[in-house]
CSV table of C-alpha atoms and ligand atoms in Angstrom, one decimal:
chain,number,residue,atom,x,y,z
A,1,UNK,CA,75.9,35.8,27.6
A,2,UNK,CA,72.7,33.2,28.5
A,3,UNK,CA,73.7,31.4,31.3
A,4,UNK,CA,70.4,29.9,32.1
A,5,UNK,CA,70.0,26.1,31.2
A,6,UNK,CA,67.3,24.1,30.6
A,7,UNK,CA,66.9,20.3,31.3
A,8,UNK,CA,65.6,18.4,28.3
A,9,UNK,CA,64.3,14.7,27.9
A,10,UNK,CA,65.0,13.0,24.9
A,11,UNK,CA,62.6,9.8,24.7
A,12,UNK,CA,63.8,6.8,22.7
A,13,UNK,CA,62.1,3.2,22.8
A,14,UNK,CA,62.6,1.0,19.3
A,15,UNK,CA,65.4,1.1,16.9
A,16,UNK,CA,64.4,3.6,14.3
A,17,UNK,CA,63.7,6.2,16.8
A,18,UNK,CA,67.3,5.7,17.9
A,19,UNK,CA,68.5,6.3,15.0
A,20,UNK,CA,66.6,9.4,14.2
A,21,UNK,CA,67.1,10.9,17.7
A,22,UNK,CA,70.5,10.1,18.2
A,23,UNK,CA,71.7,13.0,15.8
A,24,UNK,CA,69.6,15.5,18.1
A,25,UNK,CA,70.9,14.2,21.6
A,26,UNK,CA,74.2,14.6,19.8
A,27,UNK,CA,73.8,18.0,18.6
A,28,UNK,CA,72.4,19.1,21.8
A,29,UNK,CA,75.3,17.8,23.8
A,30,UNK,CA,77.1,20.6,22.0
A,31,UNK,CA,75.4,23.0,23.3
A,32,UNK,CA,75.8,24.8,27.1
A,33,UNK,CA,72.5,26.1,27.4
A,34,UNK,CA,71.3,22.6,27.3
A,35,UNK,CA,71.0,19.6,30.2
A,36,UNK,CA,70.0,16.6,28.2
A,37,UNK,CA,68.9,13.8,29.4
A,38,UNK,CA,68.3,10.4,27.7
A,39,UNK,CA,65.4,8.4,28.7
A,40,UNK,CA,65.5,4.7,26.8
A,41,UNK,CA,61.8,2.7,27.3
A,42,UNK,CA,63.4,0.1,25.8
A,43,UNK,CA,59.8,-1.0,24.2
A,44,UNK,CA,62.8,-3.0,22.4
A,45,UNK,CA,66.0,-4.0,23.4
A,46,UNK,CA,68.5,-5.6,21.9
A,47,UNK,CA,67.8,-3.5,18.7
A,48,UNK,CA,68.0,-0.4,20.5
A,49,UNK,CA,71.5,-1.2,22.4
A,50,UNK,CA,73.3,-1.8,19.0
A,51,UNK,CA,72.0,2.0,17.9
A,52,UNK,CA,73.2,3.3,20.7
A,53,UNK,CA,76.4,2.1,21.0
A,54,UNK,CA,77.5,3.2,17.3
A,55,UNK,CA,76.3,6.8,18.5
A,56,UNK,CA,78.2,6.6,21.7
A,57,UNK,CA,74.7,7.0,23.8
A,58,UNK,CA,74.3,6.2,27.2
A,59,UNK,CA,70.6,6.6,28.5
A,60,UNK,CA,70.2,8.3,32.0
A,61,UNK,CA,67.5,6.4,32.5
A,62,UNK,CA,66.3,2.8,31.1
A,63,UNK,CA,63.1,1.2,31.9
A,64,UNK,CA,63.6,-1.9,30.3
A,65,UNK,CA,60.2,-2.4,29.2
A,66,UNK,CA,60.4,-4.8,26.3
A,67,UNK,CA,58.4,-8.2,27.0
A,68,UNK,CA,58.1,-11.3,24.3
A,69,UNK,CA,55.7,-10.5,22.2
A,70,UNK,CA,54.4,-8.0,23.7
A,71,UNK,CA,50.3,-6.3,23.6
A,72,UNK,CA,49.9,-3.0,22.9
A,73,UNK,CA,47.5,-2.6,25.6
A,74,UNK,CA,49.7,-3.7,28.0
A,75,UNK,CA,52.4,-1.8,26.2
A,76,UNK,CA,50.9,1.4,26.7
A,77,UNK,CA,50.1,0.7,30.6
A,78,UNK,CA,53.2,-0.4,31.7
A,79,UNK,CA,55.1,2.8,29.5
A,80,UNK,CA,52.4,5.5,31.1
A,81,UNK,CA,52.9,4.3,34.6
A,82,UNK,CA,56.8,4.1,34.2
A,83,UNK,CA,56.9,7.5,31.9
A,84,UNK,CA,54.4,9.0,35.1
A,85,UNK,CA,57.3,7.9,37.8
A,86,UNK,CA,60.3,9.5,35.3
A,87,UNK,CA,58.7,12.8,34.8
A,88,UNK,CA,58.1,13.2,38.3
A,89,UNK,CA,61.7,12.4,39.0
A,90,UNK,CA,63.4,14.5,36.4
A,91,UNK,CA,60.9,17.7,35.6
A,92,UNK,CA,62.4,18.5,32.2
A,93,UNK,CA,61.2,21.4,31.1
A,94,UNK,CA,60.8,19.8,27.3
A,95,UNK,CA,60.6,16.0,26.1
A,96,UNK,CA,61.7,15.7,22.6
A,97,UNK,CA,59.8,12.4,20.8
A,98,UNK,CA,60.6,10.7,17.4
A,99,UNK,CA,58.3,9.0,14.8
A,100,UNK,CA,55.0,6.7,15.6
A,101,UNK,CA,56.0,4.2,18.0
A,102,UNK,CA,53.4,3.1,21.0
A,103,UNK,CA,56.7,4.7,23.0
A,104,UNK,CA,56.2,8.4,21.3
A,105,UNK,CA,52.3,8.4,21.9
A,106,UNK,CA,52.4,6.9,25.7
A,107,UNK,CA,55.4,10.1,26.2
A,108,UNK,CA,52.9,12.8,24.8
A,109,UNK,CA,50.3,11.8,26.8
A,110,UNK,CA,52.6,11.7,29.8
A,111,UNK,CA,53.7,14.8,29.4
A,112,UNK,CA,49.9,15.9,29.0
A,113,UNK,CA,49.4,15.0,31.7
A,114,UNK,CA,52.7,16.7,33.4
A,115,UNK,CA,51.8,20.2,31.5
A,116,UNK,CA,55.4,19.5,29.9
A,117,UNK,CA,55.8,20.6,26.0
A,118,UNK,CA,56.7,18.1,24.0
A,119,UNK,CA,58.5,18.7,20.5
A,120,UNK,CA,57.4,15.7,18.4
A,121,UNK,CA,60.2,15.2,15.4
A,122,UNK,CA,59.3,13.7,12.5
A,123,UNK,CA,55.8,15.3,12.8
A,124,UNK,CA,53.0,15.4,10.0
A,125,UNK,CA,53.3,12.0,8.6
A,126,UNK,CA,50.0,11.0,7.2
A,127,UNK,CA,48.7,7.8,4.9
A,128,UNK,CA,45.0,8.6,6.0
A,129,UNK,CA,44.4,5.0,7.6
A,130,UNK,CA,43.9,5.0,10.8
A,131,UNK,CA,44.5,1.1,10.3
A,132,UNK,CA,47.6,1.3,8.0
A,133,UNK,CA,49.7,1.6,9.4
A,134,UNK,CA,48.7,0.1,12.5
A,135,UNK,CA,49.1,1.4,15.1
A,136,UNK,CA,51.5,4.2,13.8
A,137,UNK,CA,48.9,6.2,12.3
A,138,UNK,CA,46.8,6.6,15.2
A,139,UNK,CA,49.9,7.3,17.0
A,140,UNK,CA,51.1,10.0,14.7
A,141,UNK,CA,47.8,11.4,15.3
A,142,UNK,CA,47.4,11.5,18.9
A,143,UNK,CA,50.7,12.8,19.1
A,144,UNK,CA,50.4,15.7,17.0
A,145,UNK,CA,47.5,17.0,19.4
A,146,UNK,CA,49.3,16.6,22.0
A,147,UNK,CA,53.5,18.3,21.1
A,148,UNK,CA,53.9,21.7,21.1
A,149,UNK,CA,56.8,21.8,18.5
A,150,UNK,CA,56.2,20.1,15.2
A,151,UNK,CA,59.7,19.2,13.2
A,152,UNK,CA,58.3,18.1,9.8
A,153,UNK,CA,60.5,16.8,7.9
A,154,UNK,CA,59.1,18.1,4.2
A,155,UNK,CA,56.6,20.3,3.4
A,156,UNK,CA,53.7,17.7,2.7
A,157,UNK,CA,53.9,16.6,5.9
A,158,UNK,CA,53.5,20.7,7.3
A,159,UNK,CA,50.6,20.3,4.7
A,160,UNK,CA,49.3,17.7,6.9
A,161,UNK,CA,49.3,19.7,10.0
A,162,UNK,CA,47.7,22.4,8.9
A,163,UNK,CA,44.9,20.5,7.3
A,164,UNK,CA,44.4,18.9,11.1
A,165,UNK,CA,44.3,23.0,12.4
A,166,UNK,CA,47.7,22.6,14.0
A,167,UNK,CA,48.8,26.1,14.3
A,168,UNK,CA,51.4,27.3,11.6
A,169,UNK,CA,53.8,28.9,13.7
A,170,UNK,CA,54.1,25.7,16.0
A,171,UNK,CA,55.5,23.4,12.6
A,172,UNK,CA,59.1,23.9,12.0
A,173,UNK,CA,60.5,22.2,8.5
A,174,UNK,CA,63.6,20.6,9.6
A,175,UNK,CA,64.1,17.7,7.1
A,176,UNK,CA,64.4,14.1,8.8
A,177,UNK,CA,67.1,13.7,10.9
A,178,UNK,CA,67.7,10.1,8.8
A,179,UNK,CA,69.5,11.4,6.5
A,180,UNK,CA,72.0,13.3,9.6
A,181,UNK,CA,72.5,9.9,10.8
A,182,UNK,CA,73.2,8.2,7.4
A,183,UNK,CA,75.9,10.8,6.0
A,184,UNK,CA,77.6,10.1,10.1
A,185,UNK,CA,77.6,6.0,9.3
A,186,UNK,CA,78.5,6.4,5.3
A,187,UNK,CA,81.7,8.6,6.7
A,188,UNK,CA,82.6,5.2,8.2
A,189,UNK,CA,82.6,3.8,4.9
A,190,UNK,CA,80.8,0.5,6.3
A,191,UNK,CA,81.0,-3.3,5.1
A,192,UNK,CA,78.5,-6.0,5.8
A,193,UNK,CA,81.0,-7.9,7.4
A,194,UNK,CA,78.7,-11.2,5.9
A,195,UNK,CA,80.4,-13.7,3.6
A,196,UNK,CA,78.2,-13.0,0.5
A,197,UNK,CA,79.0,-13.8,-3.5
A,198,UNK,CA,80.4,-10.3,-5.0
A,199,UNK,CA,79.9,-11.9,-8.3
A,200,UNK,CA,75.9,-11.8,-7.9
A,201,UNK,CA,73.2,-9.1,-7.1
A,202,UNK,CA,72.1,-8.4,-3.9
A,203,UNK,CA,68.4,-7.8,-3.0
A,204,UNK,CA,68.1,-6.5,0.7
A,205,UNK,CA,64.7,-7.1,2.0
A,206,UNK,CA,63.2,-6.3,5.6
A,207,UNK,CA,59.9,-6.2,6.9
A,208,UNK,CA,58.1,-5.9,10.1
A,209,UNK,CA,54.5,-4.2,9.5
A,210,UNK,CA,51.8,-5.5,11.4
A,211,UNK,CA,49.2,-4.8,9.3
A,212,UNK,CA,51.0,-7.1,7.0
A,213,UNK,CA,51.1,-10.5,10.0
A,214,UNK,CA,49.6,-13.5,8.0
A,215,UNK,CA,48.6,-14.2,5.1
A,216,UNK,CA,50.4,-10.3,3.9
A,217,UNK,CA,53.7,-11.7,5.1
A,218,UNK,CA,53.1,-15.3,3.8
A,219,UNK,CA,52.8,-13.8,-0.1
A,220,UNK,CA,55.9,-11.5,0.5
A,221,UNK,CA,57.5,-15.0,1.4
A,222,UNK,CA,56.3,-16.6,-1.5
A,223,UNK,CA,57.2,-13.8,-3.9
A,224,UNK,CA,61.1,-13.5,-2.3
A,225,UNK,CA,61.1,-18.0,-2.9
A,226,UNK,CA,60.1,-17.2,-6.3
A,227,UNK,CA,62.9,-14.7,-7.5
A,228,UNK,CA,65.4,-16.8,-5.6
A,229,UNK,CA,64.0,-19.7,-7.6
A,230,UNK,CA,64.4,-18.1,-11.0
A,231,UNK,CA,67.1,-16.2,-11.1
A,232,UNK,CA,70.7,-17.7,-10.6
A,233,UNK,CA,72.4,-14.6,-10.6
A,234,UNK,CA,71.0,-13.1,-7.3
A,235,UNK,CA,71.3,-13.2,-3.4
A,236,UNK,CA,68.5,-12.0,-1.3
A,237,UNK,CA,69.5,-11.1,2.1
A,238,UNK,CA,67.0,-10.7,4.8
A,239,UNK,CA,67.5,-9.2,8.3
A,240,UNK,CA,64.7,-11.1,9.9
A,241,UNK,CA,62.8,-8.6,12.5
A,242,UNK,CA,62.7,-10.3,15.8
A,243,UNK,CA,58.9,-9.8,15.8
A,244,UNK,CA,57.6,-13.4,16.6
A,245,UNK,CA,54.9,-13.3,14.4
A,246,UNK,CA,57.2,-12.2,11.5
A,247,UNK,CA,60.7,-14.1,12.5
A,248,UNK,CA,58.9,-17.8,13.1
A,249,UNK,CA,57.2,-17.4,9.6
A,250,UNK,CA,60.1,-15.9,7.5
A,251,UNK,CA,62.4,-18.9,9.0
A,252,UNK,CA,59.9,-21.5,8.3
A,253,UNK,CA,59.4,-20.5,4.7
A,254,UNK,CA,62.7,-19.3,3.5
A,255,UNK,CA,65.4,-21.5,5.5
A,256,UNK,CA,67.6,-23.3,3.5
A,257,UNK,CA,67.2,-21.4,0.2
A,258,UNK,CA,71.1,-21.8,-1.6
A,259,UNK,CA,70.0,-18.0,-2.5
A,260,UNK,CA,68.4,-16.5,0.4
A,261,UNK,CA,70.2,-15.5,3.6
A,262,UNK,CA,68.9,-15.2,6.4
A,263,UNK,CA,69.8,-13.1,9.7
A,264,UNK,CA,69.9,-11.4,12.5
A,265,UNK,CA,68.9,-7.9,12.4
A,266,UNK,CA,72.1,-5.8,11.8
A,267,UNK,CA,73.9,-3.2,13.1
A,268,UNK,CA,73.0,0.1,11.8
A,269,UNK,CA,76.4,0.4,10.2
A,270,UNK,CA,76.3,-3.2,8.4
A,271,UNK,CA,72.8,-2.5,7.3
A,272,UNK,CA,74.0,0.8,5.8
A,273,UNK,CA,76.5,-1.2,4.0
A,274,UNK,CA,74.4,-4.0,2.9
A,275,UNK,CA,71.9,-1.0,1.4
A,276,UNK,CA,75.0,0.8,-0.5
A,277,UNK,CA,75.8,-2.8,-1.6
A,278,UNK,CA,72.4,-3.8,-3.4
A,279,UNK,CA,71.3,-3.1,-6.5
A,280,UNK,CA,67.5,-2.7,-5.0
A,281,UNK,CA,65.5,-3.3,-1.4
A,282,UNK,CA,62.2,-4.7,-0.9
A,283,UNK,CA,60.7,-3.1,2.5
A,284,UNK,CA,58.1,-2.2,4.2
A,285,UNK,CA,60.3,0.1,6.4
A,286,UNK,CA,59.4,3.5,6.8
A,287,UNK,CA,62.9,4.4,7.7
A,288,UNK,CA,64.7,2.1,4.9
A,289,UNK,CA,62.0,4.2,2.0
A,290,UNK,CA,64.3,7.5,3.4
A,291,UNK,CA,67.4,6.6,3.2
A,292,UNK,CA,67.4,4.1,0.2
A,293,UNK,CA,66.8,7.2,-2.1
A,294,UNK,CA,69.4,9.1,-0.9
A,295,UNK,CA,72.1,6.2,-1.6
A,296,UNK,CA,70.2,5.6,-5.2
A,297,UNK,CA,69.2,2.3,-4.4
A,298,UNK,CA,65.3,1.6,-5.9
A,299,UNK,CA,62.8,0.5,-3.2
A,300,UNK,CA,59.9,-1.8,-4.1
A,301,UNK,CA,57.6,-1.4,-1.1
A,302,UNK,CA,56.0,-4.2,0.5
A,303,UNK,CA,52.6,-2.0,1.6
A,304,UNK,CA,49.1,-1.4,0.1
A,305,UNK,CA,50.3,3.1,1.4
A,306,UNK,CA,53.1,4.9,2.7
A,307,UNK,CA,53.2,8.2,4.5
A,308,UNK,CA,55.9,8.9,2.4
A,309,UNK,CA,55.1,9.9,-1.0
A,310,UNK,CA,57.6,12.1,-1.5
A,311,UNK,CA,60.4,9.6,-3.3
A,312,UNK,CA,57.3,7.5,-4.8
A,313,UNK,CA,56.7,11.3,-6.8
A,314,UNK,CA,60.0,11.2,-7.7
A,315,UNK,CA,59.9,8.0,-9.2
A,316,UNK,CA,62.4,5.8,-7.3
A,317,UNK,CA,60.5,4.3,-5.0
A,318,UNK,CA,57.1,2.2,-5.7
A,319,UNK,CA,54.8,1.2,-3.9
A,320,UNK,CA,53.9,-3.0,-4.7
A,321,UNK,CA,51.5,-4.0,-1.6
A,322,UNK,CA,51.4,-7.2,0.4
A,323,UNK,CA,51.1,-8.6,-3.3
A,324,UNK,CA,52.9,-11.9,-4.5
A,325,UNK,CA,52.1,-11.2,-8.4
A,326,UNK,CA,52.8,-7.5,-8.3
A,327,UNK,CA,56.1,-8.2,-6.4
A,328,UNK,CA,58.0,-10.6,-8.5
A,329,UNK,CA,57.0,-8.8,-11.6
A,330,UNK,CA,58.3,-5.1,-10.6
A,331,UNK,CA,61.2,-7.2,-9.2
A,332,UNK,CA,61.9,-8.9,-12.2
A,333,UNK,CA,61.4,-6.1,-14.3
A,334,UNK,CA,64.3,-4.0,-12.0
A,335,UNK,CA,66.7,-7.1,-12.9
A,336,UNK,CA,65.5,-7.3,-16.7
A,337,UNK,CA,65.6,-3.8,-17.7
A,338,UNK,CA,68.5,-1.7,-17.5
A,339,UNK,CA,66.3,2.0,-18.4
A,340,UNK,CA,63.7,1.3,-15.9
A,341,UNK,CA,66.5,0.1,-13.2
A,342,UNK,CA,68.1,3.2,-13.9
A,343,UNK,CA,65.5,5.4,-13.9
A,344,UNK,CA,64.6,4.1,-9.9
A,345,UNK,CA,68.4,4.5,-9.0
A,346,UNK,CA,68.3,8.3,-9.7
A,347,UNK,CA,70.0,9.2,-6.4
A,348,UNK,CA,67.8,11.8,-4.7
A,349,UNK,CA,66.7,12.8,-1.1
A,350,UNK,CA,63.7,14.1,-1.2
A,351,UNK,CA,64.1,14.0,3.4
A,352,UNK,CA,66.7,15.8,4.3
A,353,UNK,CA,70.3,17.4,3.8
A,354,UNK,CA,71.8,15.9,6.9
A,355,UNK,CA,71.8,19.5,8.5
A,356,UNK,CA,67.9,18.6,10.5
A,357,UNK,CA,69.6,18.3,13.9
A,358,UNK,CA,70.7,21.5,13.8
A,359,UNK,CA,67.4,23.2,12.9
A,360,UNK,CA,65.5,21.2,15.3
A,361,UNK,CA,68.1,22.7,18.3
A,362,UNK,CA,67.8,26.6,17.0
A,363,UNK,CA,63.9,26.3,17.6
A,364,UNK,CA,64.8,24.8,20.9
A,365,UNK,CA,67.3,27.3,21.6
A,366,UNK,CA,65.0,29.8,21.2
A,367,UNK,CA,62.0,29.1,22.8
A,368,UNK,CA,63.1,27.4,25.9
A,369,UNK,CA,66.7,30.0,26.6
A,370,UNK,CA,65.7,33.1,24.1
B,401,LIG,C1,57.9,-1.5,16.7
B,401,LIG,C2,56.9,-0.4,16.5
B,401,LIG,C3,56.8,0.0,15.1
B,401,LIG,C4,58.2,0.3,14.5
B,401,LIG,C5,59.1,-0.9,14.8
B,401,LIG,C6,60.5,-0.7,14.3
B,401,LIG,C7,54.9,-0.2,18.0
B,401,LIG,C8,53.6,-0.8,18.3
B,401,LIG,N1,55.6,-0.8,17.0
B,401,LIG,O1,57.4,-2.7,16.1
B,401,LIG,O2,56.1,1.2,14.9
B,401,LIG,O3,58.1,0.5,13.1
B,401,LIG,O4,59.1,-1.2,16.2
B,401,LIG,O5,61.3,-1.8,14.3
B,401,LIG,O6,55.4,0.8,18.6
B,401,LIG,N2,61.8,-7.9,19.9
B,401,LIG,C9,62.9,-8.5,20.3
B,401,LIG,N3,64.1,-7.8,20.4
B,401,LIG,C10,64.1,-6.4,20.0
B,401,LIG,C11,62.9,-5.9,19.6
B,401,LIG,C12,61.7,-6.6,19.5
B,401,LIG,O7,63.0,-9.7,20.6
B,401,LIG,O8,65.1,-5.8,20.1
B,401,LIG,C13,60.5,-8.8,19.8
B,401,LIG,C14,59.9,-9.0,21.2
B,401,LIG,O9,59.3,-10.2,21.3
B,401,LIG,C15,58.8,-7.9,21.2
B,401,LIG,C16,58.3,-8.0,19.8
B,401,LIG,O10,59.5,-8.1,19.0
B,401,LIG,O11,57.8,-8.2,22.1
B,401,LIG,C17,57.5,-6.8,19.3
B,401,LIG,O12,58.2,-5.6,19.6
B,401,LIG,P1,57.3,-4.2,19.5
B,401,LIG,O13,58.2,-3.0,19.8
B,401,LIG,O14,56.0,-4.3,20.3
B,401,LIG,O15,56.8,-4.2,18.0
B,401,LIG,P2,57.7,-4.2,16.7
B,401,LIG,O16,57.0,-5.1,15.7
B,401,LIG,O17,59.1,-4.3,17.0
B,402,LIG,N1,68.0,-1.1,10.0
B,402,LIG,C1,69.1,-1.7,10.7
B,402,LIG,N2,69.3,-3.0,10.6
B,402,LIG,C2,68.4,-3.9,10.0
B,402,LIG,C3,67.3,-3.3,9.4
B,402,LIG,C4,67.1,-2.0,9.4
B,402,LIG,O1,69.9,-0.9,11.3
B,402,LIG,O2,68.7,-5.1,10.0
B,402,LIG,C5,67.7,0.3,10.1
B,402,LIG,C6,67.4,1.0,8.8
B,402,LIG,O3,68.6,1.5,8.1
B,402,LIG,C7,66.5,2.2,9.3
B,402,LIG,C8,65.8,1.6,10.5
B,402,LIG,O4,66.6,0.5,10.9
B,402,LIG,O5,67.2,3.3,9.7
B,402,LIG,C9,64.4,1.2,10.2
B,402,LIG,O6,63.9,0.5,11.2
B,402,LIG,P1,62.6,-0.4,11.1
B,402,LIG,O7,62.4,-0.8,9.7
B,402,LIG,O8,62.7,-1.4,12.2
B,402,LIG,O9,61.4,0.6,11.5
B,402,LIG,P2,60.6,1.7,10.7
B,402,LIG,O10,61.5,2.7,10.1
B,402,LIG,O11,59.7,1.0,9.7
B,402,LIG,O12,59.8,2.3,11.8
């Protein structure tokens, strides 16, 4: 029997990467050859205590880094200098990272500069814009230089590796670890817990992109006022982001609507039930195009590209851009047409099969304990 342990750093700093991560920290608790460690940046904060708590995670270490409105300059500073202090501290002997936050590229590069191997999940992602979406795409590619383990979560994204001469054997296709963390909050058969009209359809909207601050966000605004206008028999609900630049503008132009409410970002296991609730989601969420699919719920996304083509192949989600016109009209077309509604609520998930955890820890297993 291996008796040898190995201490491993799981890096979390916004709410999706919570999420994503939370079923790896949990599935590596399980096992005895391996000393985790959780390491929260906290580049947010309120949004990444609610994650945690649902998943019964504690981080070792918190940093606390979140400022109002923060820069990503100064972002990145104050995460490399704080990351520097941590790995000196704790020498893991692997940091695992998730997704394209500025907190995933600052950890790479920390670890760089440590000579410590990072295992990047949720690797390979790709829209080709180094400005959309911004700054994730630059992160995603920084990041992929820099991790020694790739967990892709399909096969395009491998394709996207390889094409970037990352070496073959270093990708491992895991499937996203989404879809493990969904099928643990849908077990819980969640409720919104908000008091909203059963006898009308729900549109779920959220959006946070920067690429879309301004005059982007202003016509998703004007689009959501529009359908809420003209059609009686919906409710839009709308997690506002607690992004200045997007909250200040979403409450000054759709407050007070009779059929738009807003909120507070929710829970993870209100959000879930708000998604199974609706009968489709406008978003600009990477995370929300994942899951949506696998519930059968139709996503209408609110960007110009996605790195995630893989559901927009299979028809059920489309992409509509930062574009007033094009918005209400695929909208209105989902509430008009029962084939073409039905045909985008295929249920398919084209991500993962809720097993990517456990991948992710038999490559660990592996190559850190043999
Ligand atoms: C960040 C990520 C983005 C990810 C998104 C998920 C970067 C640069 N951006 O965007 O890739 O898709 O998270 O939601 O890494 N705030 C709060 N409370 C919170 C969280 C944020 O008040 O719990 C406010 C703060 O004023 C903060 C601001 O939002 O300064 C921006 O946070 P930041 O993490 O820089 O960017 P996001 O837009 O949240
Ligand atoms: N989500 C949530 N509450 C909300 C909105 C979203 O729990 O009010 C979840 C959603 O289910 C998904 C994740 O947050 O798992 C997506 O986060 P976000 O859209 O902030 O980031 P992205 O995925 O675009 O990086």
């Amino acid at each position: 029997m291996n008796t040898r342990t190995s201490r491993i750093l799981c890096v979390i700093g916004t709410r999706p990467e919570a999420i994503k991560m939370a079923p790896v920290i949990l599935a590596l608790r399980n096992e005895d050859w391996a000393d985790v460690r959780v390491l929260a940046t906290a580049q947010h904060r309120d949004m990444l205590d609610q994650v945690l708590s649902i998943f019964g995670i504690d981080p070792d270490i918190d940093l606390d880094i979140m400022r109002h409105n923060q820069a990503l300059t100064t972002l990145t500073a104050r995460l490399l200098l704080d990351l520097d202090d941590v790995l000196h501290a704790e020498r893991p002997e692997a940091v695992l990272t998730q997704g394209d936050t500025t907190t995933v590229m600052s950890a790479a590069l920390a670890c760089f500069h440590h000579r410590i191997p990072v295992g990047h999940v949720e690797a390979g992602l790709r829209t080709g814009d180094m400005l959309n979406p911004f700054p994730e795409e630059m992160n995603r590619v920084l990041t992929g230089r820099l991790a020694r383990w790739h967990f892709a979560p399909t096969y395009s994204a491998r394709d996207n590796l390889l094409r970037e001469g990352i070496l073959d054997e270093t990708i491992h296709v895991t499937g996203n670890t989404v879809i493990d963390a969904l099928l643990n909050v849908v077990d819980r058969h969640p409720t919104v817990g908000l008091p909203l009209d059963p006898s009308k359809r729900l549109i779920l909207v959220t959006a946070h992109r920067r690429e879309n601050f301004g005059g982007p966000f202003r016509a998703i605004c004007r689009a959501i006022r529009i359908l809420a206008d003209h059609n009686e028999d919906i409710q839009i609900l709308y997690p506002v982001h607690p992004n200045p630049n997007i909250h200040t503008a979403a409450y000054e132009m759709l407050d007070g609507h009779p059929r738009i409410v807003l909120c507070k970002p929710l829970d993870y296991l209100p959000f879930v039930g708000a998604m199974q609730q609706s009968y489709f989601i406008l978003s600009d969420s990477g995370g929300v195009q994942e899951e949506a699919p696998a519930l059968g719920k139709p996503v209408l996304v609110l960007r110009r590209e996605t790195e995630r083509p893989e559901a927009v192949r299979e028809g059920v989600v489309k992409l509509v851009g930062p574009n007033r016109d094009r918005i209400v009209s695929e909208a209105q077309r989902l509430l008009d047409d029962p084939a073409a509604y039905r045909e985008m609520a295929r249920g398919v998930s084209p991500y993962g099969d809720g097993h990517a955890a456990a991948r992710i820890v038999a490559v660990l297993r592996d190559a850190l304990v043999g």
